[in-house]
mmCIF file of C-alpha atoms and ligand atoms in Angstrom:
data_model
loop_
_atom_site.group_PDB
_atom_site.id
_atom_site.type_symbol
_atom_site.label_atom_id
_atom_site.label_comp_id
_atom_site.label_asym_id
_atom_site.label_seq_id
_atom_site.Cartn_x
_atom_site.Cartn_y
_atom_site.Cartn_z
ATOM 1 C CA MET L 1 0.000 0.000 0.000
ATOM 2 C CA HIS L 2 2.794 2.420 0.818
ATOM 3 C CA SER L 3 4.910 1.909 -2.291
ATOM 4 C CA ALA L 4 3.059 4.696 -4.146
ATOM 5 C CA LEU L 5 3.795 7.003 -1.223
ATOM 6 C CA ARG L 6 7.503 6.783 -1.877
ATOM 7 C CA LYS L 7 7.125 8.505 -5.247
ATOM 8 C CA ILE L 8 4.815 11.333 -4.194
ATOM 9 C CA ARG L 9 6.103 14.774 -5.246
ATOM 10 C CA LEU L 10 2.902 16.793 -4.941
ATOM 11 C CA VAL L 11 0.227 16.756 -2.221
ATOM 12 C CA ILE L 12 -3.117 18.360 -3.042
ATOM 13 C CA PHE L 13 -5.291 19.216 -0.062
ATOM 14 C CA ASP L 14 -8.957 20.094 -0.033
ATOM 15 C CA ILE L 15 -9.574 22.867 2.526
ATOM 16 C CA ASP L 16 -12.990 22.697 4.226
ATOM 17 C CA GLY L 17 -13.349 19.551 6.303
ATOM 18 C CA THR L 18 -9.797 18.505 5.439
ATOM 19 C CA LEU L 19 -7.520 21.288 6.675
ATOM 20 C CA THR L 20 -10.395 22.653 8.773
ATOM 21 C CA ASP L 21 -13.045 20.852 10.814
ATOM 22 C CA GLY L 22 -15.558 21.855 8.149
ATOM 23 C CA ARG L 23 -17.332 24.501 10.154
ATOM 24 C CA ILE L 24 -17.469 27.970 8.644
ATOM 25 C CA ILE L 25 -18.448 31.052 10.603
ATOM 26 C CA ILE L 26 -20.300 33.494 8.363
ATOM 27 C CA ASN L 27 -19.735 36.921 9.875
ATOM 28 C CA SER L 28 -22.374 39.640 9.638
ATOM 29 C CA ASP L 29 -20.254 41.545 7.102
ATOM 30 C CA GLY L 30 -20.268 38.500 4.838
ATOM 31 C CA THR L 31 -16.682 37.483 5.547
ATOM 32 C CA GLU L 32 -15.903 33.939 6.681
ATOM 33 C CA SER L 33 -13.874 32.530 9.565
ATOM 34 C CA ARG L 34 -12.297 29.091 9.908
ATOM 35 C CA PHE L 35 -9.964 27.317 12.293
ATOM 36 C CA PHE L 36 -6.689 26.018 10.926
ATOM 37 C CA ASP L 37 -4.404 23.729 12.892
ATOM 38 C CA VAL L 38 -0.827 24.926 13.473
ATOM 39 C CA GLN L 39 0.471 21.345 13.477
ATOM 40 C CA ASP L 40 -1.006 20.863 9.993
ATOM 41 C CA GLY L 41 0.759 24.062 8.970
ATOM 42 C CA ALA L 42 4.094 22.799 10.271
ATOM 43 C CA GLY L 43 3.520 19.507 8.438
ATOM 44 C CA ILE L 44 2.979 21.398 5.178
ATOM 45 C CA LYS L 45 6.219 23.315 5.734
ATOM 46 C CA PHE L 46 8.039 20.031 6.409
ATOM 47 C CA LEU L 47 6.763 18.577 3.121
ATOM 48 C CA GLN L 48 7.987 21.629 1.230
ATOM 49 C CA ARG L 49 11.358 21.516 2.963
ATOM 50 C CA ALA L 50 11.705 17.910 1.837
ATOM 51 C CA GLY L 51 11.104 19.022 -1.762
ATOM 52 C CA ILE L 52 7.463 17.944 -1.969
ATOM 53 C CA GLU L 53 5.099 20.498 -3.491
ATOM 54 C CA VAL L 54 1.804 21.352 -1.811
ATOM 55 C CA ALA L 55 -1.341 22.689 -3.499
ATOM 56 C CA PHE L 56 -4.826 23.616 -2.305
ATOM 57 C CA ILE L 57 -8.067 23.087 -4.216
ATOM 58 C CA THR L 58 -11.273 24.442 -2.700
ATOM 59 C CA GLY L 59 -14.797 24.899 -3.959
ATOM 60 C CA ARG L 60 -15.320 28.088 -1.971
ATOM 61 C CA ASN L 61 -13.758 31.541 -2.187
ATOM 62 C CA SER L 62 -12.173 33.131 0.834
ATOM 63 C CA LYS L 63 -9.487 35.728 1.489
ATOM 64 C CA ALA L 64 -8.545 33.930 4.700
ATOM 65 C CA VAL L 65 -7.752 30.740 2.803
ATOM 66 C CA GLN L 66 -5.618 32.759 0.378
ATOM 67 C CA LYS L 67 -3.846 34.303 3.367
ATOM 68 C CA ARG L 68 -3.236 30.923 4.967
ATOM 69 C CA ALA L 69 -1.777 29.614 1.705
ATOM 70 C CA GLU L 70 0.550 32.626 1.514
ATOM 71 C CA GLU L 71 1.660 32.128 5.113
ATOM 72 C CA LEU L 72 2.590 28.550 4.338
ATOM 73 C CA GLY L 73 4.261 29.361 1.033
ATOM 74 C CA VAL L 74 1.695 27.318 -0.901
ATOM 75 C CA ARG L 75 1.936 28.823 -4.376
ATOM 76 C CA HIS L 76 -0.627 26.642 -6.088
ATOM 77 C CA ILE L 77 -4.116 27.386 -4.853
ATOM 78 C CA ILE L 78 -7.324 27.164 -6.839
ATOM 79 C CA GLN L 79 -10.446 28.542 -5.179
ATOM 80 C CA GLY L 80 -14.019 28.360 -6.446
ATOM 81 C CA ALA L 81 -13.195 25.025 -8.046
ATOM 82 C CA VAL L 82 -16.694 23.786 -8.868
ATOM 83 C CA VAL L 83 -15.283 20.898 -10.888
ATOM 84 C CA LYS L 84 -12.278 19.693 -8.939
ATOM 85 C CA LEU L 85 -10.936 17.601 -11.796
ATOM 86 C CA GLU L 86 -10.395 20.737 -13.891
ATOM 87 C CA ALA L 87 -8.481 22.365 -11.029
ATOM 88 C CA TYR L 88 -6.456 19.179 -10.548
ATOM 89 C CA GLU L 89 -5.480 19.075 -14.208
ATOM 90 C CA LYS L 90 -4.538 22.741 -14.134
ATOM 91 C CA ILE L 91 -2.240 22.187 -11.150
ATOM 92 C CA LEU L 92 -0.598 19.215 -12.870
ATOM 93 C CA GLU L 93 -0.067 21.328 -15.944
ATOM 94 C CA ILE L 94 1.495 24.206 -13.957
ATOM 95 C CA THR L 95 3.736 21.960 -11.869
ATOM 96 C CA GLY L 96 4.596 19.532 -14.656
ATOM 97 C CA MET L 97 3.536 16.607 -12.454
ATOM 98 C CA LYS L 98 1.773 13.417 -13.481
ATOM 99 C CA ASP L 99 -0.898 11.346 -11.717
ATOM 100 C CA GLU L 100 1.765 8.998 -10.317
ATOM 101 C CA ASP L 101 3.433 11.941 -8.522
ATOM 102 C CA VAL L 102 0.260 13.038 -6.751
ATOM 103 C CA CYS L 103 -1.400 12.403 -3.398
ATOM 104 C CA VAL L 104 -4.889 13.863 -2.893
ATOM 105 C CA VAL L 105 -6.388 14.485 0.547
ATOM 106 C CA GLY L 106 -10.103 15.097 0.955
ATOM 107 C CA ASP L 107 -13.231 14.608 3.034
ATOM 108 C CA ASP L 108 -16.219 14.498 0.696
ATOM 109 C CA VAL L 109 -17.599 13.049 -2.531
ATOM 110 C CA LEU L 110 -16.502 16.212 -4.341
ATOM 111 C CA GLU L 111 -12.952 14.890 -4.158
ATOM 112 C CA LEU L 112 -13.794 11.421 -5.513
ATOM 113 C CA PRO L 113 -12.877 12.201 -9.154
ATOM 114 C CA ILE L 114 -9.434 13.494 -8.187
ATOM 115 C CA MET L 115 -8.893 10.788 -5.567
ATOM 116 C CA ARG L 116 -9.356 8.261 -8.359
ATOM 117 C CA ARG L 117 -6.813 9.976 -10.596
ATOM 118 C CA ALA L 118 -4.036 10.449 -8.061
ATOM 119 C CA ALA L 119 -1.517 7.684 -7.354
ATOM 120 C CA PHE L 120 -2.418 7.795 -3.678
ATOM 121 C CA SER L 121 -5.587 9.083 -2.054
ATOM 122 C CA ILE L 122 -6.249 9.893 1.570
ATOM 123 C CA ALA L 123 -9.540 10.532 3.351
ATOM 124 C CA VAL L 124 -9.527 12.259 6.722
ATOM 125 C CA ALA L 125 -11.141 10.511 9.698
ATOM 126 C CA ASN L 126 -14.274 12.672 9.495
ATOM 127 C CA ALA L 127 -14.711 12.125 5.756
ATOM 128 C CA VAL L 128 -18.005 10.812 4.389
ATOM 129 C CA VAL L 129 -18.161 7.043 4.036
ATOM 130 C CA GLU L 130 -17.856 7.147 0.214
ATOM 131 C CA ALA L 131 -14.580 9.062 0.454
ATOM 132 C CA ARG L 132 -13.259 6.757 3.179
ATOM 133 C CA ASN L 133 -14.143 3.694 1.101
ATOM 134 C CA ALA L 134 -12.445 5.110 -1.990
ATOM 135 C CA ALA L 135 -9.253 6.129 -0.188
ATOM 136 C CA ASP L 136 -5.964 4.238 -0.052
ATOM 137 C CA TYR L 137 -5.548 5.473 3.506
ATOM 138 C CA VAL L 138 -7.836 6.976 6.155
ATOM 139 C CA THR L 139 -6.205 9.200 8.765
ATOM 140 C CA GLU L 140 -6.687 8.656 12.472
ATOM 141 C CA ARG L 141 -6.906 12.373 13.089
ATOM 142 C CA SER L 142 -9.748 14.554 11.857
ATOM 143 C CA GLY L 143 -9.751 17.435 9.399
ATOM 144 C CA GLY L 144 -8.575 20.636 11.053
ATOM 145 C CA ARG L 145 -7.390 18.551 13.990
ATOM 146 C CA GLY L 146 -4.066 17.200 12.841
ATOM 147 C CA ALA L 147 -5.047 15.141 9.793
ATOM 148 C CA GLY L 148 -2.794 17.297 7.611
ATOM 149 C CA ARG L 149 0.127 16.702 9.941
ATOM 150 C CA GLU L 150 -0.544 12.960 9.881
ATOM 151 C CA VAL L 151 -0.471 13.014 6.060
ATOM 152 C CA ALA L 152 2.831 14.909 6.047
ATOM 153 C CA GLU L 153 4.459 12.471 8.465
ATOM 154 C CA LEU L 154 3.093 9.451 6.587
ATOM 155 C CA ILE L 155 4.681 10.612 3.330
ATOM 156 C CA LEU L 156 7.936 11.824 4.858
ATOM 157 C CA LYS L 157 8.375 8.557 6.772
ATOM 158 C CA ALA L 158 7.594 6.478 3.657
ATOM 159 C CA GLN L 159 10.312 8.457 1.852
ATOM 160 C CA ASP L 160 12.811 8.177 4.738
ATOM 161 C CA LYS L 161 12.860 11.958 5.089
ATOM 162 C CA TRP L 162 11.272 12.317 8.498
ATOM 163 C CA ARG L 163 14.485 11.803 10.452
ATOM 164 C CA ASP L 164 16.206 14.608 8.544
ATOM 165 C CA ILE L 165 13.311 16.937 9.317
ATOM 166 C CA LEU L 166 13.521 16.076 13.005
ATOM 167 C CA LYS L 167 17.300 16.495 13.088
ATOM 168 C CA ARG L 168 16.925 20.228 12.741
ATOM 169 C CA TYR L 169 15.120 20.318 16.062
ATOM 170 C CA THR L 170 16.992 17.626 17.967
ATOM 171 C CA ASP L 171 20.595 18.622 17.104
ATOM 172 C CA GLY L 172 20.877 21.198 19.859
ATOM 173 C CA GLY L 173 18.396 23.458 18.132
ATOM 174 C CA LYS L 174 20.834 24.447 15.363
ATOM 175 C CA GLN L 175 19.120 25.450 12.124
HETATM 176 MG MG1 MG U 201 -14.078 19.394 1.930
#
């Protein structure tokens, strides 16, 4: 099951329900609020540091999501992606990646078409049953509650890169 993980060079995350717990606060001025998990954020940085690209595809439109992507140095983000397969193909085109390079992480049936295309698909613990059944792996942690971090560690460990990431923090704190 994990052999495909060794070749992953691009991880595409859904946002709502995957990197958040799925709840959206609609503020009275029409803006939206979400909770992101800092451990997920660190996991995304670790992936990038190990040379693995990260992209976001989301069906909604939000400035906060754009801001979060910028904070994390995620250059490839497609919002308002009604048809996720189109967004997926666009990201592959931009990055020059192929299906065998890609891991998709999602929580709902909207991600099923891209989960099928990617070499490795992951559903978060709180995903709908159809997404969990379709996935190559289901996380123990929930969306917005460490699932993103679990994905990062799973891939980095499969690629024997996790120890190098940790070294930075265990070698007397030297950068
Ligand atoms: Mg979702």
